[in-house]
Amino acid sequence: MELKNRYEIVSFVQAVSCNPNGDPDMDNRPRIDEETGKAFMTDVSIKSRIRGYVDGTKPGETSTNDKGEDNGFDILIRHGESLNRDIAEAVLDGVEDKKIKEPKNFKNTTGGVKAAREFILKKYWDARVFGAVLSTGLNAGQINGPVQFEFAESVDQVTPEVVGITRKAFAVPRGESETKFGTLQEYDDWTKNLPEDKKRGMGDKKIIPYALFQVNASVSAGLAKNTGMTEEDFQLLIRAWAQMYDYNISASKMGMAVLLPIFVFKHVGTQEISDNSDEKARKQNASEALLGCAPVYQIFELLSAKKKEGVDVPRDYHDYDVIFHKSKLPKGITVGVANYLGEIDWNIDWDSGNEKFGWIKAD
């Protein structure tokens, strides 16, 4: 089904004794804002985790859109895969002999670029959702993705640490060439002559002891019309968001957790609609639902977190007071909360207690 509403999505992510997002320019140390001392995660790192979930759980599957066409759930941006090869496949899909005899002189037509772009959008879930630049090598155009994340910043300052570790197995030291070993016996002889203190390896882990992040994303229904992103694609996004750290586990990310619930803000329009509502009111609501009823930043400010009184060094999300400022919810926007399966509950009695949203309070 076509996506007809703008959404904002907010969740909190906890990092315990791990590296939320290493910086390759800083020996993979956690990314830190040098001015504030707060940790941050890039939008790219978050989308990478979501892609990994979809890539692992939906291989080879398709869904049917409103036009009766099949949309695939393949992933375009994958580790170790050639983007140029995928673009070439899309471009050549419209070429009769499926071959480019002179690649350096090949010029795709305007119609060919459009057709290649459509090929990519139908095949790849992440292209429909996050967009893609498809002009490296052969040209399949560009896709402005409807789903975009902010950099996620920790609520408080963090103190990065480098923790030394020992590897019981050992390897040929850096600077020494393995080519000096011609046989397995030579490996064994070299090992026998090593002192015991050399028969181990040393390393380190770059971590932060604790951080709580607010993760924000916005979904443009207008751009979704251009990419063909559907409601099913949106539901998969929420499910992948909820489970991304549990699915894509790694040693450096153990301790990362998406804290439920995920808040989903849906723009529905400011006009009261009834059976007797005129067509003008319905059209206004449809327009506002598509374009939004409030600025994005106002939606993200509806949730706030601060350390509880008496807590100097937080080490758990229960050390924070997290507030949903429902009294400031702009007109024309409804809010729901998503669970671990990505299912969204839109019918919440916020005044009846906090059984639906656990550790988060509403004012």
Coordinates of C-alpha atoms in Angstrom, one line a residue, residues 138-288:
L138 CA 27.5 3.6 -15.6
N139 CA 24.7 6.1 -14.8
A140 CA 21.3 5.0 -13.3
G141 CA 20.6 8.4 -11.8
Q142 CA 20.1 9.4 -8.2
I143 CA 17.5 8.5 -5.6
N144 CA 16.6 10.9 -2.7
G145 CA 15.5 8.5 0.0
P146 CA 12.4 9.2 2.1
V147 CA 13.9 7.9 5.4
Q148 CA 16.7 9.9 6.9
F149 CA 18.4 9.7 10.4
E150 CA 20.0 12.3 12.4
F151 CA 23.4 11.8 14.0
A152 CA 22.5 10.3 17.4
E153 CA 24.2 12.0 20.3
S154 CA 24.5 10.7 23.9
V155 CA 22.5 12.5 26.6
D156 CA 25.6 13.0 28.7
Q157 CA 29.4 13.3 28.4
V158 CA 31.3 10.0 28.2
T159 CA 34.8 8.8 29.2
P160 CA 36.2 6.6 26.4
E161 CA 38.5 3.8 27.6
V162 CA 41.1 1.5 26.0
V163 CA 40.9 -1.9 27.6
G164 CA 43.9 -4.2 27.1
I165 CA 43.2 -7.8 26.2
T166 CA 45.3 -10.9 25.8
R167 CA 45.0 -13.5 23.0
K168 CA 46.2 -16.9 24.1
A169 CA 47.0 -18.0 20.6
F170 CA 49.9 -16.1 18.9
A171 CA 50.9 -15.1 15.4
V172 CA 54.0 -14.1 13.5
P173 CA 54.9 -10.6 14.8
R174 CA 54.4 -7.6 12.6
G175 CA 57.4 -6.9 10.4
E176 CA 58.3 -10.5 10.0
S177 CA 57.4 -12.3 6.8
E178 CA 55.7 -15.6 6.7
T179 CA 57.5 -16.4 3.5
K180 CA 60.5 -17.6 5.6
F181 CA 58.4 -20.7 6.5
G182 CA 58.5 -23.2 3.7
T183 CA 57.1 -26.2 5.5
L184 CA 54.9 -27.0 8.5
Q185 CA 58.0 -28.4 10.3
E186 CA 59.6 -25.0 10.1
Y187 CA 56.5 -23.5 11.8
D188 CA 56.8 -26.1 14.5
D189 CA 60.6 -25.5 15.0
W190 CA 60.1 -21.7 15.2
T191 CA 57.4 -22.2 17.9
K192 CA 59.6 -24.5 20.0
N193 CA 62.3 -21.8 20.2
L194 CA 59.9 -19.1 21.3
P195 CA 60.0 -18.0 25.0
E196 CA 56.7 -18.5 26.9
D197 CA 56.0 -14.8 27.2
K198 CA 56.0 -14.5 23.4
K199 CA 53.4 -17.2 23.0
R200 CA 50.4 -14.9 23.3
G201 CA 49.1 -11.8 21.5
M202 CA 48.1 -8.5 23.0
G203 CA 45.3 -6.2 21.8
D204 CA 42.8 -3.8 23.1
K205 CA 39.1 -2.8 23.0
K206 CA 38.0 0.8 22.6
I207 CA 34.9 1.3 24.6
I208 CA 32.7 3.7 26.5
P209 CA 31.5 2.4 29.9
Y210 CA 27.9 3.8 29.3
A211 CA 25.9 6.0 27.1
L212 CA 22.2 6.7 26.4
F213 CA 21.4 7.9 22.9
Q214 CA 18.2 9.4 21.4
V215 CA 17.9 8.2 17.8
N216 CA 15.7 10.3 15.5
A217 CA 14.5 9.6 12.0
S218 CA 12.0 11.3 9.6
V219 CA 10.0 9.7 6.8
S220 CA 8.9 11.9 3.9
A221 CA 5.7 10.6 2.3
G222 CA 6.3 13.0 -0.6
L223 CA 9.7 11.4 -1.4
A224 CA 8.2 7.9 -0.8
K225 CA 5.9 8.6 -3.8
N226 CA 9.0 9.0 -5.9
T227 CA 10.8 5.9 -4.8
G228 CA 7.8 3.6 -4.4
M229 CA 8.3 3.0 -0.7
T230 CA 5.2 1.3 0.7
E231 CA 3.5 0.8 4.0
E232 CA 5.0 -2.7 4.1
D233 CA 8.5 -1.2 3.6
F234 CA 7.7 1.1 6.5
Q235 CA 6.6 -1.7 8.8
L236 CA 9.8 -3.6 8.0
L237 CA 11.8 -0.5 8.8
I238 CA 10.3 -0.4 12.3
R239 CA 10.8 -4.1 12.9
A240 CA 14.4 -3.9 11.7
W241 CA 15.0 -0.9 14.0
A242 CA 13.7 -2.7 17.0
Q243 CA 15.8 -5.8 16.4
M244 CA 18.9 -4.5 14.6
Y245 CA 21.4 -5.0 17.5
D246 CA 20.0 -8.4 18.5
Y247 CA 20.2 -9.7 15.0
N248 CA 23.6 -8.2 13.9
I249 CA 25.5 -9.2 17.0
S250 CA 29.3 -8.6 17.2
A251 CA 31.9 -8.4 19.9
S252 CA 32.2 -4.6 19.7
K253 CA 28.4 -4.1 19.8
M254 CA 27.5 -6.4 22.7
G255 CA 25.9 -4.0 25.1
M256 CA 24.0 -2.1 22.5
A257 CA 20.2 -2.3 22.8
V258 CA 17.2 -0.5 21.3
L259 CA 15.1 0.4 24.4
L260 CA 11.4 -0.2 23.8
P261 CA 9.0 1.2 23.0
I262 CA 9.9 3.0 19.7
F263 CA 7.8 6.2 19.4
V264 CA 6.1 6.7 16.0
F265 CA 4.5 10.1 15.2
K266 CA 2.0 10.0 12.3
H267 CA 0.8 13.2 10.6
V268 CA -2.9 12.8 9.9
G269 CA -4.1 16.4 9.4
T270 CA -5.7 19.1 11.5
Q271 CA -9.3 19.0 10.3
E272 CA -11.9 17.1 12.2
I273 CA -13.4 14.5 9.9
S274 CA -16.9 13.0 10.1
D275 CA -19.4 11.5 7.7
N276 CA -20.6 15.0 7.0
S277 CA -17.2 16.5 6.4
D278 CA -16.9 18.4 3.2
E279 CA -14.4 17.5 0.5
K280 CA -12.2 20.6 1.2
A281 CA -11.5 19.4 4.7
R282 CA -10.6 15.9 3.5
K283 CA -8.3 17.3 0.9
Q284 CA -6.6 19.5 3.4
N285 CA -6.0 16.6 5.7
A286 CA -4.6 14.5 2.9
S287 CA -2.2 17.4 2.0
E288 CA -1.2 17.9 5.6

